PDB file of C-alpha atoms in Angstrom:
ATOM      1  CA  MET A   1     -12.405 -16.964  13.610  1.00  0.00           C
ATOM      2  CA  GLU A   2     -13.867 -19.050  16.768  1.00  0.00           C
ATOM      3  CA  PHE A   3     -14.295 -22.107  14.727  1.00  0.00           C
ATOM      4  CA  GLN A   4     -10.911 -21.511  13.097  1.00  0.00           C
ATOM      5  CA  ARG A   5      -9.357 -21.411  16.782  1.00  0.00           C
ATOM      6  CA  ARG A   6     -11.218 -24.346  17.852  1.00  0.00           C
ATOM      7  CA  PHE A   7      -9.773 -26.649  14.871  1.00  0.00           C
ATOM      8  CA  PRO A   8      -6.561 -25.130  14.069  1.00  0.00           C
ATOM      9  CA  ASP A   9      -4.546 -27.918  12.409  1.00  0.00           C
ATOM     10  CA  GLU A  10      -5.076 -31.941  11.294  1.00  0.00           C
ATOM     11  CA  ALA A  11      -4.218 -33.025  14.674  1.00  0.00           C
ATOM     12  CA  THR A  12      -7.015 -31.032  16.409  1.00  0.00           C
ATOM     13  CA  CYS A  13      -9.652 -32.499  13.779  1.00  0.00           C
ATOM     14  CA  ARG A  14      -8.331 -35.897  13.819  1.00  0.00           C
ATOM     15  CA  ALA A  15      -9.043 -36.273  17.736  1.00  0.00           C
ATOM     16  CA  TYR A  16     -12.580 -34.813  17.470  1.00  0.00           C
ATOM     17  CA  LEU A  17     -13.174 -37.485  14.855  1.00  0.00           C
ATOM     18  CA  PHE A  18     -11.578 -40.165  17.329  1.00  0.00           C
ATOM     19  CA  ASP A  19     -13.655 -38.863  19.963  1.00  0.00           C
ATOM     20  CA  SER A  20     -17.242 -38.905  17.413  1.00  0.00           C
ATOM     21  CA  ARG A  21     -16.306 -42.383  16.683  1.00  0.00           C
ATOM     22  CA  TRP A  22     -15.085 -43.956  19.898  1.00  0.00           C
ATOM     23  CA  PRO A  23     -16.869 -41.633  22.527  1.00  0.00           C
ATOM     24  CA  GLU A  24     -16.116 -44.365  25.511  1.00  0.00           C
ATOM     25  CA  GLY A  25     -12.504 -44.734  24.127  1.00  0.00           C
ATOM     26  CA  PHE A  26     -11.218 -47.032  21.279  1.00  0.00           C
ATOM     27  CA  ARG A  27     -13.150 -49.954  20.676  1.00  0.00           C
ATOM     28  CA  CYS A  28     -11.296 -52.540  17.731  1.00  0.00           C
ATOM     29  CA  PRO A  29     -13.900 -52.828  14.743  1.00  0.00           C
ATOM     30  CA  ARG A  30     -12.424 -56.355  14.656  1.00  0.00           C
ATOM     31  CA  CYS A  31     -12.650 -57.959  17.979  1.00  0.00           C
ATOM     32  CA  GLY A  32     -14.139 -55.284  20.472  1.00  0.00           C
ATOM     33  CA  SER A  33     -11.285 -54.813  22.479  1.00  0.00           C
ATOM     34  CA  GLN A  34     -10.456 -51.373  24.155  1.00  0.00           C
ATOM     35  CA  SER A  35      -6.709 -52.011  24.563  1.00  0.00           C
ATOM     36  CA  ALA A  36      -4.780 -50.111  21.878  1.00  0.00           C
ATOM     37  CA  THR A  37      -1.420 -48.549  20.754  1.00  0.00           C
ATOM     38  CA  ALA A  38      -1.117 -45.529  18.851  1.00  0.00           C
ATOM     39  CA  LEU A  39       0.857 -45.358  15.673  1.00  0.00           C
ATOM     40  CA  PRO A  40       1.200 -41.793  15.275  1.00  0.00           C
ATOM     41  CA  ARG A  41       3.428 -41.786  12.191  1.00  0.00           C
ATOM     42  CA  ARG A  42       0.951 -43.811  10.088  1.00  0.00           C
ATOM     43  CA  LEU A  43      -2.111 -41.916  12.276  1.00  0.00           C
ATOM     44  CA  LEU A  44      -3.146 -45.593  12.892  1.00  0.00           C
ATOM     45  CA  TRP A  45      -4.497 -47.457  16.421  1.00  0.00           C
ATOM     46  CA  GLN A  46      -3.389 -50.747  16.671  1.00  0.00           C
ATOM     47  CA  CYS A  47      -5.603 -53.405  18.658  1.00  0.00           C
ATOM     48  CA  SER A  48      -3.459 -54.746  21.542  1.00  0.00           C
ATOM     49  CA  THR A  49      -5.733 -58.288  21.375  1.00  0.00           C
ATOM     50  CA  CYS A  50      -5.770 -58.949  17.694  1.00  0.00           C
ATOM     51  CA  ARG A  51      -3.441 -56.605  16.167  1.00  0.00           C
ATOM     52  CA  TYR A  52      -5.795 -55.291  13.692  1.00  0.00           C
ATOM     53  CA  GLN A  53      -4.860 -51.579  12.621  1.00  0.00           C
ATOM     54  CA  ALA A  54      -7.643 -48.990  12.313  1.00  0.00           C
ATOM     55  CA  SER A  55      -7.643 -45.173  11.528  1.00  0.00           C
ATOM     56  CA  VAL A  56     -10.402 -42.657  12.479  1.00  0.00           C
ATOM     57  CA  THR A  57     -11.606 -42.158   9.009  1.00  0.00           C
ATOM     58  CA  ALA A  58     -11.664 -45.786   8.015  1.00  0.00           C
ATOM     59  CA  GLY A  59     -15.138 -47.032   7.292  1.00  0.00           C
ATOM     60  CA  THR A  60     -16.779 -43.581   6.987  1.00  0.00           C
ATOM     61  CA  VAL A  61     -17.720 -40.847   4.763  1.00  0.00           C
ATOM     62  CA  LEU A  62     -13.992 -39.796   4.960  1.00  0.00           C
ATOM     63  CA  HIS A  63     -12.523 -43.428   4.023  1.00  0.00           C
ATOM     64  CA  ARG A  64      -9.321 -42.590   2.135  1.00  0.00           C
ATOM     65  CA  THR A  65      -9.946 -39.162   1.408  1.00  0.00           C
ATOM     66  CA  ARG A  66      -6.868 -37.073   0.290  1.00  0.00           C
ATOM     67  CA  THR A  67      -8.318 -33.756   0.912  1.00  0.00           C
ATOM     68  CA  PRO A  68      -6.967 -32.408   4.733  1.00  0.00           C
ATOM     69  CA  LEU A  69      -9.368 -32.974   7.601  1.00  0.00           C
ATOM     70  CA  HIS A  70      -9.401 -29.097   8.418  1.00  0.00           C
ATOM     71  CA  LEU A  71     -10.935 -28.502   4.522  1.00  0.00           C
ATOM     72  CA  TRP A  72     -13.368 -31.548   5.486  1.00  0.00           C
ATOM     73  CA  PHE A  73     -14.238 -29.620   8.962  1.00  0.00           C
ATOM     74  CA  TRP A  74     -14.524 -26.298   7.198  1.00  0.00           C
ATOM     75  CA  GLY A  75     -16.938 -27.581   4.317  1.00  0.00           C
ATOM     76  CA  ALA A  76     -18.995 -29.337   7.136  1.00  0.00           C
ATOM     77  CA  TYR A  77     -19.003 -25.895   9.162  1.00  0.00           C
ATOM     78  CA  LEU A  78     -20.352 -24.004   5.843  1.00  0.00           C
ATOM     79  CA  VAL A  79     -22.853 -26.505   4.569  1.00  0.00           C
ATOM     80  CA  THR A  80     -24.527 -26.474   8.284  1.00  0.00           C
ATOM     81  CA  THR A  81     -24.501 -22.968   9.216  1.00  0.00           C
ATOM     82  CA  ALA A  82     -24.949 -20.950   6.380  1.00  0.00           C
ATOM     83  CA  THR A  83     -27.865 -19.529   6.350  1.00  0.00           C
ATOM     84  CA  PRO A  84     -29.295 -20.433   2.495  1.00  0.00           C
ATOM     85  CA  GLY A  85     -26.608 -23.411   2.307  1.00  0.00           C
ATOM     86  CA  ILE A  86     -23.668 -23.794  -0.182  1.00  0.00           C
ATOM     87  CA  SER A  87     -23.383 -25.143  -3.561  1.00  0.00           C
ATOM     88  CA  ALA A  88     -20.235 -26.825  -4.822  1.00  0.00           C
ATOM     89  CA  LEU A  89     -18.901 -23.758  -6.994  1.00  0.00           C
ATOM     90  CA  GLN A  90     -19.074 -21.726  -3.668  1.00  0.00           C
ATOM     91  CA  LEU A  91     -17.384 -24.338  -1.611  1.00  0.00           C
ATOM     92  CA  GLN A  92     -14.727 -24.505  -4.307  1.00  0.00           C
ATOM     93  CA  ARG A  93     -13.851 -21.113  -4.083  1.00  0.00           C
ATOM     94  CA  GLN A  94     -14.050 -20.444  -0.118  1.00  0.00           C
ATOM     95  CA  LEU A  95     -11.983 -23.264   0.384  1.00  0.00           C
ATOM     96  CA  GLY A  96      -9.616 -22.742  -2.577  1.00  0.00           C
ATOM     97  CA  ILE A  97      -9.944 -26.315  -3.708  1.00  0.00           C
ATOM     98  CA  LYS A  98      -8.348 -26.673  -7.495  1.00  0.00           C
ATOM     99  CA  ARG A  99     -10.913 -29.316  -8.669  1.00  0.00           C
ATOM    100  CA  TYR A 100     -14.809 -28.293  -8.927  1.00  0.00           C
ATOM    101  CA  GLU A 101     -15.286 -32.706  -8.620  1.00  0.00           C
ATOM    102  CA  THR A 102     -13.394 -32.412  -5.399  1.00  0.00           C
ATOM    103  CA  ALA A 103     -15.897 -29.902  -3.668  1.00  0.00           C
ATOM    104  CA  TRP A 104     -19.002 -31.565  -5.380  1.00  0.00           C
ATOM    105  CA  THR A 105     -17.757 -35.181  -3.941  1.00  0.00           C
ATOM    106  CA  MET A 106     -17.188 -33.517  -0.703  1.00  0.00           C
ATOM    107  CA  LEU A 107     -20.789 -31.929  -0.387  1.00  0.00           C
ATOM    108  CA  HIS A 108     -22.429 -35.481  -1.567  1.00  0.00           C
ATOM    109  CA  LYS A 109     -20.687 -37.420   1.057  1.00  0.00           C
ATOM    110  CA  LEU A 110     -21.757 -34.985   4.029  1.00  0.00           C
ATOM    111  CA  ARG A 111     -25.169 -35.117   2.577  1.00  0.00           C
ATOM    112  CA  ARG A 112     -25.267 -38.647   3.011  1.00  0.00           C
ATOM    113  CA  ALA A 113     -23.918 -38.474   6.306  1.00  0.00           C
ATOM    114  CA  MET A 114     -26.950 -36.532   7.270  1.00  0.00           C
ATOM    115  CA  VAL A 115     -29.406 -39.038   7.423  1.00  0.00           C
ATOM    116  CA  ASN A 116     -29.830 -40.744  11.076  1.00  0.00           C
ATOM    117  CA  PRO A 117     -30.967 -44.133  10.233  1.00  0.00           C
ATOM    118  CA  ALA A 118     -32.431 -44.343  13.934  1.00  0.00           C
ATOM    119  CA  ARG A 119     -34.176 -41.087  13.624  1.00  0.00           C
ATOM    120  CA  GLU A 120     -37.329 -40.662  15.294  1.00  0.00           C
ATOM    121  CA  PRO A 121     -40.842 -40.724  13.636  1.00  0.00           C
ATOM    122  CA  LEU A 122     -42.642 -37.376  13.347  1.00  0.00           C
ATOM    123  CA  THR A 123     -45.357 -37.134  16.516  1.00  0.00           C
ATOM    124  CA  GLY A 124     -48.254 -34.497  17.324  1.00  0.00           C
ATOM    125  CA  ALA A 125     -50.090 -33.758  14.594  1.00  0.00           C
ATOM    126  CA  VAL A 126     -48.393 -33.660  11.007  1.00  0.00           C
ATOM    127  CA  GLU A 127     -49.670 -32.175   7.714  1.00  0.00           C
ATOM    128  CA  VAL A 128     -48.772 -33.847   4.564  1.00  0.00           C
ATOM    129  CA  ASP A 129     -48.897 -32.798   0.908  1.00  0.00           C
ATOM    130  CA  GLU A 130     -47.098 -33.491  -2.270  1.00  0.00           C
ATOM    131  CA  CYS A 131     -45.403 -30.978  -4.501  1.00  0.00           C
ATOM    132  CA  PHE A 132     -43.513 -30.765  -7.963  1.00  0.00           C
ATOM    133  CA  VAL A 133     -39.871 -30.002  -8.326  1.00  0.00           C
ATOM    134  CA  GLY A 134     -38.581 -28.690 -11.926  1.00  0.00           C
ATOM    135  CA  GLY A 135     -39.320 -25.876 -14.084  1.00  0.00           C
ATOM    136  CA  HIS A 136     -43.012 -25.098 -15.916  1.00  0.00           C
ATOM    137  CA  GLU A 137     -44.036 -27.677 -18.559  1.00  0.00           C
ATOM    138  CA  ALA A 138     -47.049 -27.177 -20.529  1.00  0.00           C
ATOM    139  CA  GLY A 139     -49.392 -29.688 -21.571  1.00  0.00           C
ATOM    140  CA  LEU A 140     -49.831 -31.569 -18.279  1.00  0.00           C
ATOM    141  CA  ARG A 141     -53.634 -32.273 -17.310  1.00  0.00           C
ATOM    142  CA  GLY A 142     -54.536 -32.837 -13.452  1.00  0.00           C
ATOM    143  CA  GLY A 143     -53.168 -31.507 -10.203  1.00  0.00           C
ATOM    144  CA  ARG A 144     -50.717 -34.487  -9.758  1.00  0.00           C
ATOM    145  CA  GLN A 145     -49.819 -35.401 -13.302  1.00  0.00           C
ATOM    146  CA  HIS A 146     -45.875 -34.245 -13.198  1.00  0.00           C
ATOM    147  CA  GLY A 147     -44.270 -35.505 -16.803  1.00  0.00           C
ATOM    148  CA  VAL A 148     -40.800 -35.199 -16.390  1.00  0.00           C
ATOM    149  CA  LYS A 149     -40.468 -33.178 -13.211  1.00  0.00           C
ATOM    150  CA  ALA A 150     -40.465 -34.903  -9.901  1.00  0.00           C
ATOM    151  CA  LEU A 151     -42.887 -35.587  -7.423  1.00  0.00           C
ATOM    152  CA  VAL A 152     -41.961 -34.941  -3.626  1.00  0.00           C
ATOM    153  CA  VAL A 153     -44.095 -35.630  -1.013  1.00  0.00           C
ATOM    154  CA  VAL A 154     -43.633 -33.497   2.375  1.00  0.00           C
ATOM    155  CA  ALA A 155     -44.751 -34.080   5.866  1.00  0.00           C
ATOM    156  CA  VAL A 156     -44.396 -31.441   8.731  1.00  0.00           C
ATOM    157  CA  GLU A 157     -44.773 -31.518  12.574  1.00  0.00           C
ATOM    158  CA  ILE A 158     -47.568 -28.977  13.489  1.00  0.00           C
ATOM    159  CA  ARG A 159     -46.172 -27.154  16.753  1.00  0.00           C
ATOM    160  CA  GLY A 160     -48.889 -24.339  17.461  1.00  0.00           C
ATOM    161  CA  ALA A 161     -49.092 -21.788  14.659  1.00  0.00           C
ATOM    162  CA  GLY A 162     -45.213 -22.795  13.735  1.00  0.00           C
ATOM    163  CA  SER A 163     -43.668 -25.892  12.392  1.00  0.00           C
ATOM    164  CA  GLY A 164     -41.583 -28.790  13.886  1.00  0.00           C
ATOM    165  CA  ARG A 165     -39.505 -31.589  12.048  1.00  0.00           C
ATOM    166  CA  VAL A 166     -40.065 -32.003   8.539  1.00  0.00           C
ATOM    167  CA  ARG A 167     -39.599 -35.444   6.378  1.00  0.00           C
ATOM    168  CA  LEU A 168     -39.486 -35.409   2.473  1.00  0.00           C
ATOM    169  CA  GLN A 169     -39.317 -38.193  -0.035  1.00  0.00           C
ATOM    170  CA  VAL A 170     -39.134 -38.482  -4.117  1.00  0.00           C
ATOM    171  CA  ILE A 171     -41.931 -40.614  -5.249  1.00  0.00           C
ATOM    172  CA  ASP A 172     -43.310 -42.118  -8.580  1.00  0.00           C
ATOM    173  CA  ASP A 173     -46.593 -41.293  -8.541  1.00  0.00           C
ATOM    174  CA  ALA A 174     -49.515 -40.298  -5.639  1.00  0.00           C
ATOM    175  CA  SER A 175     -51.145 -43.446  -5.486  1.00  0.00           C
ATOM    176  CA  ALA A 176     -52.094 -44.959  -2.057  1.00  0.00           C
ATOM    177  CA  ASP A 177     -49.572 -47.469  -2.383  1.00  0.00           C
ATOM    178  CA  THR A 178     -46.694 -44.720  -2.587  1.00  0.00           C
ATOM    179  CA  LEU A 179     -48.024 -42.385  -0.170  1.00  0.00           C
ATOM    180  CA  CYS A 180     -49.033 -44.549   2.539  1.00  0.00           C
ATOM    181  CA  PRO A 181     -45.812 -46.337   2.875  1.00  0.00           C
ATOM    182  CA  PHE A 182     -44.299 -42.921   3.412  1.00  0.00           C
ATOM    183  CA  VAL A 183     -46.414 -42.012   6.129  1.00  0.00           C
ATOM    184  CA  ILE A 184     -45.796 -45.164   7.883  1.00  0.00           C
ATOM    185  CA  ALA A 185     -41.935 -44.619   7.650  1.00  0.00           C
ATOM    186  CA  SER A 186     -42.142 -41.108   8.866  1.00  0.00           C
ATOM    187  CA  VAL A 187     -44.678 -40.715  11.061  1.00  0.00           C
ATOM    188  CA  ALA A 188     -45.889 -42.519  14.527  1.00  0.00           C
ATOM    189  CA  ALA A 189     -48.485 -45.013  14.587  1.00  0.00           C
ATOM    190  CA  GLY A 190     -51.683 -43.240  15.897  1.00  0.00           C
ATOM    191  CA  THR A 191     -50.637 -39.582  15.200  1.00  0.00           C
ATOM    192  CA  THR A 192     -53.050 -37.121  13.507  1.00  0.00           C
ATOM    193  CA  VAL A 193     -52.415 -36.498   9.580  1.00  0.00           C
ATOM    194  CA  HIS A 194     -53.640 -33.631   7.740  1.00  0.00           C
ATOM    195  CA  PRO A 195     -53.775 -34.285   4.124  1.00  0.00           C
ATOM    196  CA  ASP A 196     -55.624 -32.618   1.384  1.00  0.00           C
ATOM    197  CA  GLY A 197     -58.778 -34.405   0.239  1.00  0.00           C
ATOM    198  CA  TRP A 198     -56.729 -36.399  -1.990  1.00  0.00           C
ATOM    199  CA  PRO A 199     -58.066 -40.286  -2.026  1.00  0.00           C
ATOM    200  CA  GLY A 200     -54.838 -41.684  -1.949  1.00  0.00           C
ATOM    201  CA  TYR A 201     -54.250 -40.894   1.785  1.00  0.00           C
ATOM    202  CA  THR A 202     -57.761 -42.662   2.960  1.00  0.00           C
ATOM    203  CA  ARG A 203     -56.264 -45.826   3.740  1.00  0.00           C
ATOM    204  CA  LEU A 204     -54.607 -44.212   6.822  1.00  0.00           C
ATOM    205  CA  THR A 205     -57.481 -44.608   8.819  1.00  0.00           C
ATOM    206  CA  ARG A 206     -57.138 -48.368   8.212  1.00  0.00           C
ATOM    207  CA  LEU A 207     -53.756 -48.502   8.850  1.00  0.00           C
ATOM    208  CA  GLY A 208     -53.725 -46.884  12.467  1.00  0.00           C
ATOM    209  CA  PHE A 209     -53.688 -43.220  11.818  1.00  0.00           C
ATOM    210  CA  ASP A 210     -56.034 -40.438  12.930  1.00  0.00           C
ATOM    211  CA  HIS A 211     -57.049 -39.230   9.041  1.00  0.00           C
ATOM    212  CA  GLN A 212     -58.586 -35.853   9.303  1.00  0.00           C
ATOM    213  CA  ALA A 213     -58.419 -34.506   5.632  1.00  0.00           C
ATOM    214  CA  ARG A 214     -58.959 -30.975   4.909  1.00  0.00           C
ATOM    215  CA  SER A 215     -60.703 -30.519   1.409  1.00  0.00           C
ATOM    216  CA  GLN A 216     -59.341 -27.606  -1.008  1.00  0.00           C
ATOM    217  CA  ARG A 217     -62.952 -28.063  -3.113  1.00  0.00           C
ATOM    218  CA  ALA A 218     -64.720 -27.038   0.362  1.00  0.00           C
ATOM    219  CA  HIS A 219     -62.622 -24.161   0.772  1.00  0.00           C
ATOM    220  CA  ARG A 220     -62.291 -23.016  -2.701  1.00  0.00           C
ATOM    221  CA  LEU A 221     -66.490 -23.197  -2.545  1.00  0.00           C
ATOM    222  CA  LEU A 222     -66.406 -21.170   0.353  1.00  0.00           C
ATOM    223  CA  GLY A 223     -64.032 -18.410  -1.192  1.00  0.00           C
ATOM    224  CA  GLU A 224     -61.400 -19.064   1.639  1.00  0.00           C
ATOM    225  CA  ASN A 225     -57.630 -19.382   0.400  1.00  0.00           C
ATOM    226  CA  THR A 226     -56.563 -22.990  -0.158  1.00  0.00           C
ATOM    227  CA  ASP A 227     -53.050 -22.333   1.119  1.00  0.00           C
ATOM    228  CA  GLU A 228     -54.359 -21.759   4.393  1.00  0.00           C
ATOM    229  CA  ILE A 229     -56.023 -25.478   4.926  1.00  0.00           C
ATOM    230  CA  LEU A 230     -52.054 -26.836   5.290  1.00  0.00           C
ATOM    231  CA  PRO A 231     -50.268 -23.714   6.088  1.00  0.00           C
ATOM    232  CA  ARG A 232     -47.237 -25.234   7.286  1.00  0.00           C
ATOM    233  CA  VAL A 233     -46.514 -28.045   4.818  1.00  0.00           C
ATOM    234  CA  HIS A 234     -47.314 -25.289   1.744  1.00  0.00           C
ATOM    235  CA  ARG A 235     -44.470 -22.968   4.048  1.00  0.00           C
ATOM    236  CA  VAL A 236     -41.803 -25.475   3.653  1.00  0.00           C
ATOM    237  CA  ILE A 237     -42.547 -26.089   0.124  1.00  0.00           C
ATOM    238  CA  SER A 238     -42.329 -22.567  -0.886  1.00  0.00           C
ATOM    239  CA  HIS A 239     -39.033 -22.721   1.398  1.00  0.00           C
ATOM    240  CA  LEU A 240     -37.638 -25.787  -0.217  1.00  0.00           C
ATOM    241  CA  LYS A 241     -38.185 -24.425  -3.889  1.00  0.00           C
ATOM    242  CA  THR A 242     -36.924 -21.224  -3.112  1.00  0.00           C
ATOM    243  CA  TRP A 243     -33.757 -23.072  -1.808  1.00  0.00           C
ATOM    244  CA  LEU A 244     -33.113 -25.231  -4.728  1.00  0.00           C
ATOM    245  CA  GLN A 245     -33.323 -22.298  -7.134  1.00  0.00           C
ATOM    246  CA  GLY A 246     -31.668 -19.706  -5.497  1.00  0.00           C
ATOM    247  CA  THR A 247     -28.624 -21.674  -3.755  1.00  0.00           C
ATOM    248  CA  HIS A 248     -28.513 -24.614  -6.274  1.00  0.00           C
ATOM    249  CA  ARG A 249     -30.003 -23.166  -9.453  1.00  0.00           C
ATOM    250  CA  GLY A 250     -32.257 -26.445  -9.424  1.00  0.00           C
ATOM    251  CA  VAL A 251     -30.682 -30.171  -9.402  1.00  0.00           C
ATOM    252  CA  SER A 252     -30.838 -33.176 -11.402  1.00  0.00           C
ATOM    253  CA  GLU A 253     -33.506 -35.753 -10.343  1.00  0.00           C
ATOM    254  CA  GLU A 254     -31.049 -38.604  -9.666  1.00  0.00           C
ATOM    255  CA  HIS A 255     -29.476 -36.629  -7.080  1.00  0.00           C
ATOM    256  CA  LEU A 256     -32.829 -34.794  -5.804  1.00  0.00           C
ATOM    257  CA  GLN A 257     -33.145 -37.145  -2.777  1.00  0.00           C
ATOM    258  CA  VAL A 258     -29.947 -36.190  -0.895  1.00  0.00           C
ATOM    259  CA  TYR A 259     -31.014 -32.376  -1.387  1.00  0.00           C
ATOM    260  CA  LEU A 260     -34.456 -33.096   0.087  1.00  0.00           C
ATOM    261  CA  ASP A 261     -32.120 -35.089   2.852  1.00  0.00           C
ATOM    262  CA  GLU A 262     -29.890 -32.091   3.492  1.00  0.00           C
ATOM    263  CA  PHE A 263     -33.048 -29.511   3.417  1.00  0.00           C
ATOM    264  CA  ALA A 264     -34.849 -31.785   6.479  1.00  0.00           C
ATOM    265  CA  PHE A 265     -31.251 -31.826   8.224  1.00  0.00           C
ATOM    266  CA  ARG A 266     -30.647 -28.072   8.168  1.00  0.00           C
ATOM    267  CA  PHE A 267     -34.591 -26.970   8.630  1.00  0.00           C
ATOM    268  CA  ASN A 268     -34.709 -29.616  11.783  1.00  0.00           C
ATOM    269  CA  ARG A 269     -31.597 -27.892  13.195  1.00  0.00           C
ATOM    270  CA  ARG A 270     -32.126 -24.383  12.224  1.00  0.00           C
ATOM    271  CA  ARG A 271     -32.137 -22.922  15.654  1.00  0.00           C
ATOM    272  CA  THR A 272     -28.909 -25.000  16.387  1.00  0.00           C
ATOM    273  CA  PRO A 273     -26.561 -24.572  13.584  1.00  0.00           C
ATOM    274  CA  MET A 274     -23.610 -25.520  15.908  1.00  0.00           C
ATOM    275  CA  ALA A 275     -25.077 -28.476  16.896  1.00  0.00           C
ATOM    276  CA  ALA A 276     -25.709 -29.597  13.234  1.00  0.00           C
ATOM    277  CA  PHE A 277     -22.209 -29.076  12.553  1.00  0.00           C
ATOM    278  CA  GLN A 278     -21.382 -31.496  15.242  1.00  0.00           C
ATOM    279  CA  THR A 279     -24.202 -33.993  14.367  1.00  0.00           C
ATOM    280  CA  VAL A 280     -22.971 -34.404  10.809  1.00  0.00           C
ATOM    281  CA  LEU A 281     -19.485 -35.117  11.892  1.00  0.00           C
ATOM    282  CA  GLY A 282     -20.790 -37.579  14.550  1.00  0.00           C
ATOM    283  CA  LEU A 283     -23.082 -39.301  12.201  1.00  0.00           C
ATOM    284  CA  GLY A 284     -20.494 -39.486   9.558  1.00  0.00           C
ATOM    285  CA  SER A 285     -18.155 -41.433  11.798  1.00  0.00           C
ATOM    286  CA  GLN A 286     -21.129 -43.949  11.991  1.00  0.00           C
ATOM    287  CA  GLN A 287     -21.728 -44.158   8.184  1.00  0.00           C
ATOM    288  CA  GLU A 288     -20.564 -46.547   5.411  1.00  0.00           C
ATOM    289  CA  PRO A 289     -17.979 -44.931   2.901  1.00  0.00           C
ATOM    290  CA  THR A 290     -18.965 -43.926  -0.514  1.00  0.00           C
ATOM    291  CA  THR A 291     -17.065 -42.988  -3.473  1.00  0.00           C
ATOM    292  CA  TYR A 292     -16.871 -40.467  -6.119  1.00  0.00           C
ATOM    293  CA  LYS A 293     -17.740 -43.076  -8.973  1.00  0.00           C
ATOM    294  CA  GLU A 294     -20.590 -44.459  -6.803  1.00  0.00           C
ATOM    295  CA  ILE A 295     -22.190 -41.049  -6.045  1.00  0.00           C
ATOM    296  CA  ALA A 296     -21.235 -40.095  -9.575  1.00  0.00           C
ATOM    297  CA  ALA A 297     -23.091 -43.261 -11.147  1.00  0.00           C
ATOM    298  CA  MET A 298     -26.341 -42.577  -9.831  1.00  0.00           C
ATOM    299  CA  GLY A 299     -29.492 -42.445 -11.884  1.00  0.00           C
ATOM    300  CA  PRO A 300     -29.552 -42.745 -15.708  1.00  0.00           C
ATOM    301  CA  GLY A 301     -29.057 -39.097 -15.968  1.00  0.00           C
ATOM    302  CA  ALA A 302     -25.718 -39.146 -14.305  1.00  0.00           C
ATOM    303  CA  ALA A 303     -23.668 -38.825 -17.251  1.00  0.00           C
ATOM    304  CA  ARG A 304     -24.832 -35.300 -17.544  1.00  0.00           C
ATOM    305  CA  ARG A 305     -23.387 -34.367 -14.348  1.00  0.00           C
ATOM    306  CA  SER A 306     -20.451 -32.099 -15.311  1.00  0.00           C
ATOM    307  CA  ALA A 307     -23.070 -29.859 -16.931  1.00  0.00           C
ATOM    308  CA  GLU A 308     -25.007 -29.618 -13.289  1.00  0.00           C
ATOM    309  CA  LEU A 309     -23.925 -26.193 -11.638  1.00  0.00           C
ATOM    310  CA  THR A 310     -25.665 -27.335  -8.611  1.00  0.00           C
ATOM    311  CA  GLY A 311     -23.279 -28.558  -6.053  1.00  0.00           C
TER     312      GLY A 311
END
């Protein structure tokens, strides 16, 4: 109810987007001028210098949307504040949207606004491990042979007995050529990194990290629980799999990365859900637009999207 009172109509939502996109006042996207005239009937701003006309949604994730802004706001609120997240089918029912594809596209556009290109790398000490995403697959040999299942690498900051921020990425294999670039992109140089004893991480020492492996084999020989050597990253992996199966009933591999980005966004802001809502709309006003066709065309299995009951 408080949220509805804050954003009761289209005008209020549009004013919020204006402040998110131009927090210091209007700036012309073409010439940079800060002088403009409002064109309220057309919902545009016209630059007084070059006469360029701009709207608060042009060039953003809301670019050329036909869906009312208050539904976008309500969708952003639900996806960032609902504890288990929300699927497209649930969003369609909550907002009273007629077409499933509309709700599905809204969620995917919001997910693409959740990744801040300027986000800070993980710091302190970090646990790193990989996991498989997908159902049971018989006939696999070796701990990192994944067949048709997706392989995901996860990094988690150590914050005392708890966890800090996370990073997740779909990877093709668990080789050093794949794992080390992920660590370089996700973790600050010089950070202490705790993987298991997998040799794919040994190169980290030469790359400027404090590589301190925790061997599962050594713990197993001592009769200790191997899950305890990397408790935070294993806990995050468990939460990730529960979330994917519980809220979304599994996801298609071609769209898995954006779901991982949503999980990281929600996990990193789990203590400030309303700030997450403000952030996703603020970031969204800085993102390049993505169309439904571009989203649906991702990956070789995208033609089966209509059978995907994931959101």
